[in-house]
Amino acid sequence: MIRVSAVSYTNTLPFIYGLEHHPVKEEIQLTVDYPALCAQKLIDDEADIGLIPVASLLKLPEYHLVSDYCIGANGAVNSVYIFSNCPVEEIEFLQLDPESNTSNNLAFVLLTHYFKVNPVRLINATDYGELKHPKAAFVQIGDRTFGKQNLYPYAYDLAQEWKNFTGLPFVFAAWVSNKKLPEKFVTDFSDALKLGLDNLKEVFKTMQMRDDFDLEDYLLHKIDYPLDAQKKEALKLFLNYVKELS
């Protein structure tokens, strides 16, 4: 059995649907985890494939992109933010998201190269998300951000800010293996992911909708799933920035 670790966020539900409704399900052992744990499982060889935050690629001695799909965005994604008490140019303290690696690094890249600021970075803040200081901000990703955009004085969508900075889309997570896998399996796996994306109406039937966030718009228009040439270019550029800042 091929061990597969997928992200437990809403944006992965089409992939999960496809994997559960395609014959490839007989070949895999599927678990769902938060993004940083998906990456750690791949690093520790506790999984063979993971939908991992792309910044974690730099921690893998060997990796292979194993599908034509990703968790990406071409403009605003509506689920990856810096929430702040003040304009971004005035941020002095930035709490990092404990569930994220890529989005924390994306925030670093944008703050350094685009906004030209260098706030103190707070890891595992005990008051994470409370913004007690007037110059405080925090990074947050995924379902925890739904409906929060108007709850803070300032909300910066990091996919949109990356687009403003580079003109490119962004890849948050990609399907990656830590070893070479059989070509037929890789093809079947990618076909399973496509099956889920082709059946979004069925995926919506399995979801509990929200009054404060348009989940259908989110999956249909904000998440951009194909891992195309522009996204691969953006991924290479982002990883170069991360290596430069490390």
CSV table of C-alpha atoms in Angstrom, one decimal:
chain,number,residue,atom,x,y,z
A,1,MET,CA,0.0,0.0,0.0
A,2,ILE,CA,1.2,3.5,-0.9
A,3,ARG,CA,0.9,5.7,2.2
A,4,VAL,CA,-0.7,9.0,1.4
A,5,SER,CA,-1.0,12.1,3.7
A,6,ALA,CA,-3.5,14.7,2.6
A,7,VAL,CA,-4.3,18.1,4.2
A,8,SER,CA,-7.4,18.2,6.4
A,9,TYR,CA,-8.6,21.6,5.0
A,10,THR,CA,-11.7,22.2,2.9
A,11,ASN,CA,-9.7,23.0,-0.2
A,12,THR,CA,-8.5,19.4,-0.2
A,13,LEU,CA,-12.0,17.8,-0.2
A,14,PRO,CA,-12.2,17.5,-4.0
A,15,PHE,CA,-8.9,15.5,-3.9
A,16,ILE,CA,-10.2,13.3,-1.1
A,17,TYR,CA,-13.4,12.7,-3.0
A,18,GLY,CA,-11.5,11.6,-6.1
A,19,LEU,CA,-9.2,9.3,-4.1
A,20,GLU,CA,-12.1,7.7,-2.4
A,21,HIS,CA,-14.1,7.1,-5.7
A,22,HIS,CA,-11.3,5.9,-8.0
A,23,PRO,CA,-9.9,2.4,-8.2
A,24,VAL,CA,-6.6,3.7,-6.9
A,25,LYS,CA,-8.2,3.7,-3.5
A,26,GLU,CA,-7.3,0.0,-3.3
A,27,GLU,CA,-3.6,0.8,-3.6
A,28,ILE,CA,-3.3,3.5,-1.0
A,29,GLN,CA,-3.6,4.1,2.8
A,30,LEU,CA,-4.9,7.6,3.2
A,31,THR,CA,-4.6,9.8,6.2
A,32,VAL,CA,-5.5,13.5,6.7
A,33,ASP,CA,-3.3,15.9,8.7
A,34,TYR,CA,-2.6,19.6,9.0
A,35,PRO,CA,-0.1,20.9,6.4
A,36,ALA,CA,3.1,20.9,8.5
A,37,LEU,CA,2.4,17.3,9.7
A,38,CYS,CA,2.0,16.2,6.1
A,39,ALA,CA,5.4,17.5,5.3
A,40,GLN,CA,7.0,16.0,8.5
A,41,LYS,CA,5.5,12.6,7.6
A,42,LEU,CA,7.2,12.7,4.2
A,43,ILE,CA,10.5,13.9,5.7
A,44,ASP,CA,10.4,11.1,8.3
A,45,ASP,CA,9.3,8.5,5.6
A,46,GLU,CA,6.1,7.8,7.4
A,47,ALA,CA,4.3,8.6,4.2
A,48,ASP,CA,5.2,8.0,0.5
A,49,ILE,CA,3.1,10.8,-0.9
A,50,GLY,CA,2.0,14.0,0.8
A,51,LEU,CA,0.1,17.1,-0.1
A,52,ILE,CA,2.8,19.2,1.4
A,53,PRO,CA,3.5,22.9,1.9
A,54,VAL,CA,6.0,23.7,-0.9
A,55,ALA,CA,8.5,25.4,1.4
A,56,SER,CA,9.1,21.9,2.9
A,57,LEU,CA,10.6,20.7,-0.4
A,58,LEU,CA,13.8,22.3,0.7
A,59,LYS,CA,13.9,19.8,3.6
A,60,LEU,CA,13.6,16.7,1.5
A,61,PRO,CA,16.8,15.1,0.1
A,62,GLU,CA,14.7,13.7,-2.8
A,63,TYR,CA,11.3,14.6,-4.1
A,64,HIS,CA,9.1,14.1,-7.1
A,65,LEU,CA,6.0,16.0,-8.1
A,66,VAL,CA,3.4,13.3,-8.6
A,67,SER,CA,0.4,14.9,-10.2
A,68,ASP,CA,-0.8,17.7,-12.4
A,69,TYR,CA,-2.6,19.3,-9.5
A,70,CYS,CA,-1.9,21.4,-6.4
A,71,ILE,CA,-3.4,23.8,-4.0
A,72,GLY,CA,-2.8,27.1,-5.7
A,73,ALA,CA,-4.2,30.5,-6.4
A,74,ASN,CA,-4.0,33.1,-9.2
A,75,GLY,CA,-4.9,36.2,-7.2
A,76,ALA,CA,-6.9,36.3,-3.9
A,77,VAL,CA,-7.3,32.9,-2.3
A,78,ASN,CA,-9.4,34.0,0.7
A,79,SER,CA,-7.8,31.6,3.1
A,80,VAL,CA,-4.2,32.7,3.6
A,81,TYR,CA,-3.8,36.0,5.5
A,82,ILE,CA,-1.9,38.4,7.6
A,83,PHE,CA,-4.4,39.8,10.0
A,84,SER,CA,-3.2,43.0,11.6
A,85,ASN,CA,-4.0,45.9,13.9
A,86,CYS,CA,-2.1,48.3,11.7
A,87,PRO,CA,-1.0,48.9,8.1
A,88,VAL,CA,1.5,46.3,7.0
A,89,GLU,CA,4.3,48.9,6.8
A,90,GLU,CA,3.9,49.5,10.5
A,91,ILE,CA,3.9,45.9,11.8
A,92,GLU,CA,6.4,45.4,14.5
A,93,PHE,CA,5.4,41.9,15.8
A,94,LEU,CA,4.3,39.0,13.6
A,95,GLN,CA,2.9,35.8,15.1
A,96,LEU,CA,3.6,32.8,12.9
A,97,ASP,CA,0.9,30.2,12.2
A,98,PRO,CA,1.9,27.0,14.0
A,99,GLU,CA,0.1,24.9,11.3
A,100,SER,CA,2.0,26.5,8.4
A,101,ASN,CA,5.4,26.6,6.9
A,102,THR,CA,4.9,27.8,3.4
A,103,SER,CA,2.6,30.7,4.3
A,104,ASN,CA,4.9,31.9,7.1
A,105,ASN,CA,7.7,31.9,4.6
A,106,LEU,CA,5.5,33.7,2.0
A,107,ALA,CA,4.9,36.3,4.6
A,108,PHE,CA,8.6,36.7,5.2
A,109,VAL,CA,9.3,37.0,1.5
A,110,LEU,CA,6.6,39.7,1.0
A,111,LEU,CA,7.4,41.6,4.1
A,112,THR,CA,11.1,41.7,3.2
A,113,HIS,CA,11.0,42.2,-0.6
A,114,TYR,CA,7.7,43.9,-1.3
A,115,PHE,CA,6.6,45.8,1.8
A,116,LYS,CA,10.2,46.4,3.0
A,117,VAL,CA,9.6,45.8,6.7
A,118,ASN,CA,11.2,43.3,9.2
A,119,PRO,CA,9.0,42.7,12.2
A,120,VAL,CA,9.9,40.5,15.1
A,121,ARG,CA,8.7,37.0,14.3
A,122,LEU,CA,7.0,35.2,17.2
A,123,ILE,CA,6.9,31.4,17.0
A,124,ASN,CA,4.2,29.4,19.0
A,125,ALA,CA,2.9,32.6,20.7
A,126,THR,CA,0.9,31.8,23.7
A,127,ASP,CA,-1.6,34.6,22.8
A,128,TYR,CA,-1.6,33.6,19.1
A,129,GLY,CA,-4.3,35.5,17.2
A,130,GLU,CA,-5.3,37.9,20.0
A,131,LEU,CA,-3.4,41.0,18.7
A,132,LYS,CA,-2.9,42.7,22.1
A,133,HIS,CA,-0.3,45.1,20.8
A,134,PRO,CA,-1.3,47.9,18.4
A,135,LYS,CA,1.5,47.0,16.0
A,136,ALA,CA,0.9,43.3,16.1
A,137,ALA,CA,-0.2,40.9,13.3
A,138,PHE,CA,-0.5,37.2,12.7
A,139,VAL,CA,-0.3,34.8,9.8
A,140,GLN,CA,-3.3,32.4,9.6
A,141,ILE,CA,-4.3,29.8,6.9
A,142,GLY,CA,-7.0,27.4,6.0
A,143,ASP,CA,-10.5,26.9,7.4
A,144,ARG,CA,-9.7,28.9,10.5
A,145,THR,CA,-9.7,32.1,8.4
A,146,PHE,CA,-13.2,31.6,7.0
A,147,GLY,CA,-15.5,34.5,7.8
A,148,LYS,CA,-12.7,36.5,9.5
A,149,GLN,CA,-11.7,38.9,6.8
A,150,ASN,CA,-13.7,41.8,8.3
A,151,LEU,CA,-13.0,41.1,11.9
A,152,TYR,CA,-9.6,42.8,12.0
A,153,PRO,CA,-8.6,46.4,11.1
A,154,TYR,CA,-6.3,45.1,8.2
A,155,ALA,CA,-6.4,41.8,6.3
A,156,TYR,CA,-3.8,41.0,3.7
A,157,ASP,CA,-4.5,38.1,1.3
A,158,LEU,CA,-1.0,36.7,0.7
A,159,ALA,CA,-1.8,35.1,-2.6
A,160,GLN,CA,-3.0,38.5,-3.9
A,161,GLU,CA,0.0,40.3,-2.5
A,162,TRP,CA,2.3,37.7,-4.2
A,163,LYS,CA,0.4,38.3,-7.5
A,164,ASN,CA,0.9,42.1,-7.0
A,165,PHE,CA,4.6,41.6,-6.3
A,166,THR,CA,5.5,39.1,-9.0
A,167,GLY,CA,2.6,39.0,-11.5
A,168,LEU,CA,2.5,35.2,-11.0
A,169,PRO,CA,0.1,32.7,-9.4
A,170,PHE,CA,1.2,30.9,-6.2
A,171,VAL,CA,1.5,27.2,-5.2
A,172,PHE,CA,0.8,26.6,-1.5
A,173,ALA,CA,0.9,22.8,-1.5
A,174,ALA,CA,1.8,20.2,-4.1
A,175,TRP,CA,1.5,16.4,-4.2
A,176,VAL,CA,5.0,15.1,-3.7
A,177,SER,CA,6.6,11.7,-3.2
A,178,ASN,CA,9.9,11.1,-1.4
A,179,LYS,CA,10.9,8.3,-3.7
A,180,LYS,CA,10.3,7.3,-7.3
A,181,LEU,CA,7.0,5.6,-7.7
A,182,PRO,CA,5.7,3.4,-10.6
A,183,GLU,CA,4.6,5.5,-13.6
A,184,LYS,CA,1.2,3.7,-13.8
A,185,PHE,CA,0.4,4.5,-10.2
A,186,VAL,CA,1.4,8.1,-10.6
A,187,THR,CA,-0.9,8.4,-13.7
A,188,ASP,CA,-3.8,6.7,-11.8
A,189,PHE,CA,-3.2,8.9,-8.8
A,190,SER,CA,-3.4,12.1,-10.9
A,191,ASP,CA,-6.5,10.7,-12.6
A,192,ALA,CA,-8.1,10.2,-9.2
A,193,LEU,CA,-7.5,13.8,-8.3
A,194,LYS,CA,-9.0,14.9,-11.6
A,195,LEU,CA,-12.0,12.8,-10.9
A,196,GLY,CA,-12.7,14.8,-7.7
A,197,LEU,CA,-12.2,18.1,-9.4
A,198,ASP,CA,-14.6,17.0,-12.2
A,199,ASN,CA,-17.3,16.2,-9.6
A,200,LEU,CA,-17.4,19.3,-7.5
A,201,LYS,CA,-21.2,19.3,-7.4
A,202,GLU,CA,-21.0,16.0,-5.7
A,203,VAL,CA,-18.3,17.3,-3.3
A,204,PHE,CA,-20.6,20.2,-2.4
A,205,LYS,CA,-23.3,17.7,-1.4
A,206,THR,CA,-20.9,16.3,1.2
A,207,MET,CA,-20.1,19.7,2.8
A,208,GLN,CA,-21.8,21.7,5.4
A,209,MET,CA,-22.2,25.2,4.0
A,210,ARG,CA,-21.6,28.4,5.9
A,211,ASP,CA,-23.4,31.7,6.3
A,212,ASP,CA,-20.3,33.7,6.6
A,213,PHE,CA,-18.2,32.3,3.8
A,214,ASP,CA,-19.0,31.2,0.2
A,215,LEU,CA,-17.5,27.7,0.1
A,216,GLU,CA,-18.7,27.1,-3.5
A,217,ASP,CA,-17.0,30.2,-4.8
A,218,TYR,CA,-13.9,29.3,-2.8
A,219,LEU,CA,-13.4,25.9,-4.4
A,220,LEU,CA,-14.7,26.9,-7.9
A,221,HIS,CA,-12.9,30.2,-8.3
A,222,LYS,CA,-10.4,31.0,-5.5
A,223,ILE,CA,-8.4,27.8,-5.3
A,224,ASP,CA,-6.7,27.2,-8.6
A,225,TYR,CA,-5.9,23.5,-8.8
A,226,PRO,CA,-3.9,22.8,-12.0
A,227,LEU,CA,-0.1,22.7,-11.6
A,228,ASP,CA,0.7,24.5,-14.8
A,229,ALA,CA,3.9,26.1,-16.2
A,230,GLN,CA,3.3,29.5,-14.6
A,231,LYS,CA,2.8,27.9,-11.2
A,232,LYS,CA,6.0,25.9,-11.6
A,233,GLU,CA,7.8,29.1,-12.5
A,234,ALA,CA,6.3,30.7,-9.4
A,235,LEU,CA,7.3,27.8,-7.2
A,236,LYS,CA,10.9,28.0,-8.4
A,237,LEU,CA,11.0,31.7,-7.7
A,238,PHE,CA,9.5,31.3,-4.2
A,239,LEU,CA,11.9,28.6,-3.2
A,240,ASN,CA,14.8,30.8,-4.3
A,241,TYR,CA,13.5,33.6,-2.1
A,242,VAL,CA,13.1,31.2,0.8
A,243,LYS,CA,16.7,29.9,0.4
A,244,GLU,CA,17.9,33.5,0.2
A,245,LEU,CA,16.2,34.4,3.5
A,246,SER,CA,17.2,31.2,5.4
